[in-house]
Short mmCIF file of C-alpha atoms in Angstrom, two decimals:
data_model
loop_
_atom_site.label_atom_id
_atom_site.label_comp_id
_atom_site.label_asym_id
_atom_site.label_seq_id
_atom_site.Cartn_x
_atom_site.Cartn_y
_atom_site.Cartn_z
CA UNK A 27 84.01 -112.04 -60.59
CA UNK A 28 82.75 -115.39 -59.36
CA UNK A 29 79.10 -116.10 -60.09
CA UNK A 30 77.27 -118.68 -58.04
CA UNK A 31 74.49 -120.64 -59.67
CA UNK A 32 71.19 -120.28 -57.83
CA UNK A 33 68.52 -122.90 -57.36
CA UNK A 34 67.47 -124.54 -60.62
CA UNK A 35 63.96 -123.18 -60.16
CA UNK A 36 63.02 -123.53 -63.81
CA UNK A 37 64.43 -126.99 -64.43
CA UNK A 38 66.58 -125.73 -67.29
CA UNK A 39 69.32 -123.88 -65.42
CA UNK A 40 68.60 -121.06 -63.02
CA UNK A 41 70.22 -117.63 -62.86
CA UNK A 42 73.50 -116.89 -61.12
CA UNK A 43 74.60 -114.11 -58.77
CA UNK A 44 77.76 -112.34 -57.68
CA UNK A 45 78.10 -109.56 -55.11
CA UNK A 46 81.00 -107.12 -55.39
CA UNK A 47 81.74 -104.88 -52.42
CA UNK A 48 83.46 -101.56 -53.04
CA UNK A 49 87.13 -101.48 -52.12
CA UNK A 50 88.33 -100.55 -48.65
CA UNK A 51 87.11 -101.11 -45.11
CA UNK A 52 83.91 -99.48 -43.86
CA UNK A 53 83.26 -97.62 -40.62
CA UNK A 54 80.77 -98.62 -37.93
CA UNK A 55 77.68 -96.55 -38.64
CA UNK A 56 78.94 -95.83 -42.16
CA UNK A 57 77.69 -96.96 -45.55
CA UNK A 58 78.44 -100.35 -47.08
CA UNK A 59 78.35 -99.99 -50.86
CA UNK A 60 78.68 -102.36 -53.78
CA UNK A 61 76.85 -104.12 -56.60
CA UNK A 62 74.80 -107.27 -57.01
CA UNK A 63 75.35 -108.79 -60.45
CA UNK A 64 72.74 -111.16 -61.87
CA UNK A 65 73.03 -113.33 -64.95
CA UNK A 66 70.01 -115.10 -66.39
CA UNK A 67 69.92 -118.87 -66.93
CA UNK A 68 68.16 -120.98 -69.51
CA UNK A 69 64.95 -118.99 -69.48
CA UNK A 70 63.32 -115.94 -67.92
CA UNK A 71 62.47 -116.04 -64.20
CA UNK A 72 60.76 -113.75 -61.73
CA UNK A 73 63.21 -112.36 -59.18
CA UNK A 74 61.07 -111.76 -56.14
CA UNK A 75 63.62 -110.56 -53.60
CA UNK A 76 67.32 -109.72 -53.30
CA UNK A 77 68.63 -109.28 -49.78
CA UNK A 78 71.91 -108.83 -47.95
CA UNK A 79 72.75 -110.27 -44.54
CA UNK A 80 75.57 -109.14 -42.30
CA UNK A 81 77.00 -112.25 -40.64
CA UNK A 82 79.39 -112.60 -37.69
CA UNK A 83 81.21 -115.60 -36.31
CA UNK A 84 80.36 -115.52 -32.61
CA UNK A 85 81.49 -117.49 -29.58
CA UNK A 86 79.30 -118.52 -26.65
CA UNK A 87 81.83 -119.40 -23.98
CA UNK A 88 79.25 -119.71 -21.21
CA UNK A 89 77.49 -122.66 -22.83
CA UNK A 90 78.54 -126.17 -21.85
CA UNK A 91 81.85 -126.87 -23.55
CA UNK A 92 81.66 -123.54 -25.39
CA UNK A 93 80.42 -123.20 -28.93
CA UNK A 94 80.94 -121.14 -32.04
CA UNK A 95 78.50 -120.32 -34.80
CA UNK A 96 76.91 -117.69 -36.97
CA UNK A 97 74.72 -114.71 -36.18
CA UNK A 98 72.99 -112.63 -38.84
CA UNK A 99 72.98 -109.23 -37.15
CA UNK A 100 71.42 -107.08 -39.88
CA UNK A 101 69.38 -107.64 -43.05
CA UNK A 102 68.59 -105.37 -45.98
CA UNK A 103 66.42 -105.64 -49.09
CA UNK A 104 68.28 -104.20 -52.08
CA UNK A 105 66.06 -105.25 -54.99
CA UNK A 106 63.43 -107.55 -56.41
CA UNK A 107 60.09 -107.52 -58.16
CA UNK A 108 61.40 -107.82 -61.73
CA UNK A 109 61.75 -110.34 -64.53
CA UNK A 110 65.23 -111.55 -65.46
CA UNK A 111 65.43 -112.83 -69.02
CA UNK A 112 67.38 -115.87 -70.12
CA UNK A 113 71.10 -114.94 -70.34
CA UNK A 114 70.23 -111.36 -69.38
CA UNK A 115 72.76 -109.54 -67.18
CA UNK A 116 71.62 -106.99 -64.66
CA UNK A 117 73.52 -104.91 -62.10
CA UNK A 118 71.99 -103.49 -58.92
CA UNK A 119 74.00 -100.92 -56.96
CA UNK A 120 73.38 -100.71 -53.21
CA UNK A 121 74.32 -98.54 -50.25
CA UNK A 122 73.23 -99.79 -46.83
CA UNK A 123 74.06 -98.47 -43.33
CA UNK A 124 76.31 -100.45 -41.03
CA UNK A 125 75.07 -100.88 -37.45
CA UNK A 126 77.00 -98.60 -35.10
CA UNK A 127 78.06 -101.60 -33.02
CA UNK A 128 79.59 -103.43 -35.98
CA UNK A 129 82.85 -104.94 -34.63
CA UNK A 130 86.24 -103.69 -35.77
CA UNK A 131 88.15 -106.24 -37.85
CA UNK A 132 91.38 -104.34 -38.57
CA UNK A 133 93.63 -101.58 -37.30
CA UNK A 134 95.90 -99.77 -39.77
CA UNK A 135 95.28 -102.52 -42.30
CA UNK A 136 96.26 -105.37 -39.97
CA UNK A 137 93.57 -107.95 -39.11
CA UNK A 138 92.56 -108.35 -35.49
CA UNK A 139 90.93 -111.77 -35.87
CA UNK A 140 87.17 -111.05 -35.68
CA UNK A 141 85.40 -112.43 -38.76
CA UNK A 142 82.46 -110.73 -40.51
CA UNK A 143 80.83 -111.38 -43.86
CA UNK A 144 78.13 -110.21 -46.26
CA UNK A 145 75.83 -112.85 -47.70
CA UNK A 146 73.46 -112.37 -50.61
CA UNK A 147 70.04 -114.02 -50.71
CA UNK A 148 67.94 -114.22 -53.87
CA UNK A 149 64.35 -115.47 -54.08
CA UNK A 150 63.42 -116.88 -57.49
CA UNK A 151 60.17 -118.64 -58.36
CA UNK A 152 59.20 -119.15 -54.74
CA UNK A 153 62.60 -120.55 -53.70
CA UNK A 154 65.22 -118.72 -51.64
CA UNK A 155 68.90 -119.33 -52.19
CA UNK A 156 71.98 -118.09 -50.38
CA UNK A 157 74.37 -116.59 -52.88
CA UNK A 158 78.01 -115.78 -52.33
CA UNK A 159 79.58 -114.74 -49.03
CA UNK A 160 82.10 -111.91 -49.01
CA UNK A 161 84.50 -110.96 -46.20
CA UNK A 162 83.68 -107.62 -44.60
CA UNK A 163 86.47 -105.35 -43.33
CA UNK A 164 85.68 -102.70 -40.71
CA UNK A 165 88.11 -100.05 -39.49
CA UNK A 166 87.73 -98.23 -36.16
CA UNK A 167 86.01 -94.93 -35.57
CA UNK A 168 88.30 -92.05 -34.54
CA UNK A 169 87.55 -92.54 -30.83
CA UNK A 170 88.17 -96.29 -31.08
CA UNK A 171 91.43 -95.76 -32.94
CA UNK A 172 92.61 -93.16 -30.43
CA UNK A 173 91.94 -95.49 -27.49
CA UNK A 174 93.74 -98.42 -29.14
CA UNK A 175 96.73 -96.28 -30.04
CA UNK A 176 96.93 -94.90 -26.52
CA UNK A 177 96.87 -98.43 -25.08
CA UNK A 178 99.70 -99.40 -27.41
CA UNK A 179 101.65 -96.33 -26.35
CA UNK A 180 101.18 -97.24 -22.69
CA UNK A 181 102.69 -100.67 -23.31
CA UNK A 182 99.68 -102.95 -23.53
CA UNK A 183 100.03 -106.01 -25.74
CA UNK A 184 97.42 -107.46 -28.10
CA UNK A 185 96.32 -110.99 -27.26
CA UNK A 186 93.17 -111.63 -29.29
CA UNK A 187 89.84 -110.24 -30.47
CA UNK A 188 86.67 -112.32 -30.36
CA UNK A 189 82.93 -111.81 -30.66
CA UNK A 190 81.10 -112.97 -27.55
CA UNK A 191 77.41 -113.86 -27.57
CA UNK A 192 75.53 -112.05 -24.79
CA UNK A 193 75.00 -108.56 -23.44
CA UNK A 194 76.93 -106.37 -21.03
CA UNK A 195 74.62 -105.14 -18.29
CA UNK A 196 74.32 -101.43 -17.64
CA UNK A 197 75.30 -100.42 -21.17
CA UNK A 198 73.38 -99.32 -24.25
CA UNK A 199 74.30 -102.48 -26.17
CA UNK A 200 71.86 -103.32 -28.98
CA UNK A 201 73.37 -106.28 -30.86
CA UNK A 202 73.09 -109.77 -29.33
CA UNK A 203 76.89 -110.01 -29.15
CA UNK A 204 79.84 -107.75 -28.40
CA UNK A 205 83.51 -107.66 -29.29
CA UNK A 206 86.12 -108.41 -26.64
CA UNK A 207 89.66 -107.22 -27.35
CA UNK A 208 91.97 -108.97 -24.92
CA UNK A 209 95.16 -107.17 -23.89
CA UNK A 210 98.12 -108.14 -21.75
CA UNK A 211 98.77 -105.48 -19.08
CA UNK A 212 101.65 -103.06 -19.44
CA UNK A 213 104.60 -103.51 -17.04
CA UNK A 214 104.19 -99.96 -15.76
CA UNK A 215 101.01 -100.88 -13.89
CA UNK A 216 102.03 -102.61 -10.62
CA UNK A 217 98.69 -104.30 -10.12
CA UNK A 218 97.75 -107.93 -9.78
CA UNK A 219 96.02 -108.01 -13.15
CA UNK A 220 96.41 -110.84 -15.64
CA UNK A 221 94.38 -109.38 -18.49
CA UNK A 222 92.43 -106.35 -19.64
CA UNK A 223 89.35 -106.78 -21.84
CA UNK A 224 88.19 -103.87 -23.97
CA UNK A 225 84.76 -103.49 -25.59
CA UNK A 226 83.53 -100.65 -27.79
CA UNK A 227 79.80 -99.95 -28.04
CA UNK A 228 79.32 -97.18 -30.57
CA UNK A 229 76.13 -95.18 -31.14
CA UNK A 230 75.19 -92.15 -33.27
CA UNK A 231 76.34 -89.82 -30.46
CA UNK A 232 79.51 -91.44 -29.20
CA UNK A 233 81.33 -94.56 -28.01
CA UNK A 234 80.93 -96.46 -24.75
CA UNK A 235 84.31 -97.82 -23.74
CA UNK A 236 83.98 -100.80 -21.41
CA UNK A 237 87.10 -101.97 -19.56
CA UNK A 238 87.28 -105.17 -17.55
CA UNK A 239 90.33 -106.16 -15.49
CA UNK A 240 90.89 -109.82 -14.70
CA UNK A 241 92.50 -109.60 -11.27
CA UNK A 242 94.74 -112.30 -9.93
CA UNK A 243 93.86 -113.97 -6.66
CA UNK A 244 96.17 -114.08 -3.66
CA UNK A 245 96.66 -116.30 -0.61
CA UNK A 246 93.79 -114.59 1.22
CA UNK A 247 91.49 -113.50 -1.60
CA UNK A 248 90.18 -115.11 -4.77
CA UNK A 249 90.65 -113.55 -8.18
CA UNK A 250 87.82 -111.43 -9.53
CA UNK A 251 86.85 -109.12 -12.36
CA UNK A 252 86.54 -105.34 -12.11
CA UNK A 253 84.52 -103.53 -14.75
CA UNK A 254 84.03 -99.87 -15.56
CA UNK A 255 82.73 -97.86 -18.51
CA UNK A 256 83.29 -94.44 -20.03
CA UNK A 257 81.29 -92.56 -22.67
CA UNK A 258 83.12 -90.41 -25.23
CA UNK A 259 81.28 -88.19 -27.76
CA UNK A 260 82.50 -88.61 -31.35
CA UNK A 261 83.51 -84.96 -31.57
CA UNK A 262 85.97 -85.40 -28.68
CA UNK A 263 88.24 -87.71 -30.68
CA UNK A 264 90.73 -85.01 -31.77
CA UNK A 265 90.44 -82.91 -28.62
CA UNK A 266 91.51 -85.18 -25.76
CA UNK A 267 94.96 -86.06 -24.48
CA UNK A 268 94.44 -89.75 -25.06
CA UNK A 269 97.54 -91.21 -23.33
CA UNK A 270 96.63 -89.33 -20.15
CA UNK A 271 92.92 -90.12 -20.49
CA UNK A 272 93.40 -93.84 -21.03
CA UNK A 273 96.03 -94.04 -18.29
CA UNK A 274 93.43 -92.58 -15.89
CA UNK A 275 90.87 -95.15 -17.02
CA UNK A 276 93.26 -98.04 -16.51
CA UNK A 277 94.24 -96.88 -13.05
CA UNK A 278 90.58 -96.51 -12.13
CA UNK A 279 89.71 -100.06 -13.13
CA UNK A 280 92.79 -101.56 -11.48
CA UNK A 281 93.26 -99.38 -8.39
CA UNK A 282 91.44 -101.73 -5.98
CA UNK A 283 94.08 -104.40 -6.32
CA UNK A 284 94.56 -107.42 -4.12
CA UNK A 285 97.36 -106.50 -1.70
CA UNK A 286 98.58 -110.12 -1.74
CA UNK A 287 98.51 -110.55 -5.51
CA UNK A 288 101.48 -111.27 -7.69
CA UNK A 289 103.71 -108.33 -8.59
CA UNK A 290 105.56 -109.98 -11.44
CA UNK A 291 106.13 -107.97 -14.60
CA UNK A 292 103.12 -108.19 -16.88
CA UNK A 293 102.83 -107.60 -20.60
CA UNK A 294 104.57 -110.79 -21.73
CA UNK A 295 102.86 -113.00 -24.27
CA UNK A 296 100.90 -110.30 -26.09
CA UNK A 297 101.76 -108.74 -29.44
CA UNK A 298 102.17 -104.97 -29.83
CA UNK A 299 98.97 -103.26 -30.83
CA UNK A 300 98.98 -102.37 -34.55
CA UNK A 301 100.11 -98.82 -35.13
CA UNK A 302 101.71 -96.50 -37.62
CA UNK A 303 104.53 -95.03 -35.60
CA UNK A 304 107.21 -97.70 -35.48
CA UNK A 305 108.98 -99.05 -32.44
CA UNK A 306 107.19 -99.94 -29.22
CA UNK A 307 108.01 -98.66 -25.76
CA UNK A 308 110.55 -100.41 -23.56
CA UNK A 309 109.72 -102.69 -20.62
CA UNK A 310 109.17 -99.79 -18.26
CA UNK A 311 106.70 -98.07 -20.59
CA UNK A 312 106.91 -94.58 -22.05
CA UNK A 313 107.99 -91.69 -19.87
CA UNK A 314 105.94 -88.62 -18.92
CA UNK A 315 104.60 -86.63 -21.83
CA UNK A 316 105.05 -89.42 -24.35
CA UNK A 317 102.79 -88.86 -27.37
CA UNK A 318 100.29 -91.32 -28.76
CA UNK A 319 102.95 -92.25 -31.29
CA UNK A 320 105.02 -94.19 -28.79
CA UNK A 321 104.80 -97.91 -28.65
CA UNK A 322 102.34 -98.72 -31.43
CA UNK A 323 104.39 -101.25 -33.31
CA UNK A 324 102.72 -103.17 -36.12
CA UNK A 325 100.81 -106.30 -35.29
CA UNK A 326 102.85 -109.37 -36.17
CA UNK A 327 101.35 -111.13 -39.18
CA UNK A 328 100.29 -114.62 -38.35
CA UNK A 329 98.03 -114.07 -35.33
CA UNK A 330 97.50 -117.64 -34.20
CA UNK A 331 94.40 -119.23 -32.80
CA UNK A 332 91.74 -118.12 -35.25
CA UNK A 333 89.52 -121.17 -35.73
CA UNK A 334 88.69 -121.61 -39.39
CA UNK A 335 87.65 -124.08 -42.02
CA UNK A 336 84.83 -126.20 -40.67
CA UNK A 337 83.11 -123.50 -38.61
CA UNK A 338 81.33 -121.87 -41.58
CA UNK A 339 78.51 -119.44 -41.30
CA UNK A 340 75.34 -121.54 -40.99
CA UNK A 341 73.00 -120.77 -43.88
CA UNK A 342 70.16 -118.54 -42.84
CA UNK A 343 71.10 -118.60 -39.17
CA UNK A 344 69.39 -115.79 -37.33
CA UNK A 345 70.60 -116.90 -33.89
CA UNK A 346 73.66 -118.61 -32.58
CA UNK A 347 74.09 -122.10 -34.05
CA UNK A 348 75.84 -124.04 -31.35
CA UNK A 349 76.29 -126.98 -33.65
CA UNK A 350 78.77 -125.29 -35.96
CA UNK A 351 81.78 -125.51 -33.69
CA UNK A 352 84.87 -124.70 -35.64
CA UNK A 353 87.74 -126.91 -36.62
CA UNK A 354 91.04 -126.44 -34.90
CA UNK A 355 93.05 -124.78 -37.60
CA UNK A 356 95.71 -122.35 -36.39
CA UNK A 357 97.11 -120.32 -39.28
CA UNK A 358 97.84 -116.83 -40.35
CA UNK A 359 94.81 -114.60 -39.94
CA UNK A 360 94.46 -113.92 -43.65
CA UNK A 361 94.67 -117.63 -44.51
CA UNK A 362 92.25 -118.55 -41.74
CA UNK A 363 89.68 -116.03 -42.86
CA UNK A 364 90.04 -117.22 -46.44
CA UNK A 365 89.49 -120.85 -45.45
CA UNK A 366 86.52 -119.86 -43.33
CA UNK A 367 84.71 -118.24 -46.22
CA UNK A 368 85.69 -120.93 -48.70
CA UNK A 369 84.02 -123.43 -46.38
CA UNK A 370 80.71 -121.73 -47.11
CA UNK A 371 80.57 -123.16 -50.59
CA UNK A 372 79.83 -126.58 -49.16
CA UNK A 373 76.53 -125.56 -47.61
CA UNK A 374 73.36 -126.97 -49.03
CA UNK A 375 70.76 -124.84 -50.74
CA UNK A 376 67.63 -123.86 -48.94
CA UNK A 377 64.25 -124.65 -50.26
#
């Protein structure tokens, strides 16, 4: 356990705090559980408030030059209103609900690249202080997992996953940002498409699946985006034939192709989607009747391009902080995430 000293509110050494999350990833809409551990300082203090913030590193690509910063997308009060004696140790257990639209950070234990964290805030003697920041792992809901596995089975490659500031019109989106999972198209789809973007918007009743195809331009027509959405109830996750379902979705979003577009083989440059079934499908894609198992090879460790280090999550940021553009560190995902959170320790305390 790593305690962080809070503001020296008493002048003789303030209390310290550590937050310990329970092991394992959480589900969107599920419970985040853990403990806040407090240790008294030189003398007794009044602990007025203990809160948790869910923080996301978010991009805003439509701003001038692009930017990257922190968004606090949910806050909870988990304690407060008590006196903490000098050198006293106190433990507060918590269980708080995750927003349904919480982005997915891993698939079958392999990181996708989106970065989330839990930050603890403690108010002592009229002063608020940001405590430690812990990485938050989120696994997909059954519908989300089924769609991702089907895409892998159909031959789509994983390119990246990012959190984009802004809303998708015509959807039930509630958070101020959404996750974009970028995929390279499978060779079996003879369409002039350079990329597929996938967004999940979960709710208590089901999951909105938003698909956007980035269509290549031709000699007589510019490139353009085609977008469509599908709503799947949670209870349908085990009941549908997902390879067939997702294949229908993809054909729907790509069927109005540019007749003069490129017909080169797609799918190069992306990594196989993480899966549990071993070898991926060949260049021509799986044959008729192939199960979800086909083609979901494990995601290669070392997903490059995750900006880390100097980005940091801006202390107390409730909106997007365009001034916290990240450094240009390309490393393995695990190392990048670690450096990102370690960078938090350099932030100044709030008064």
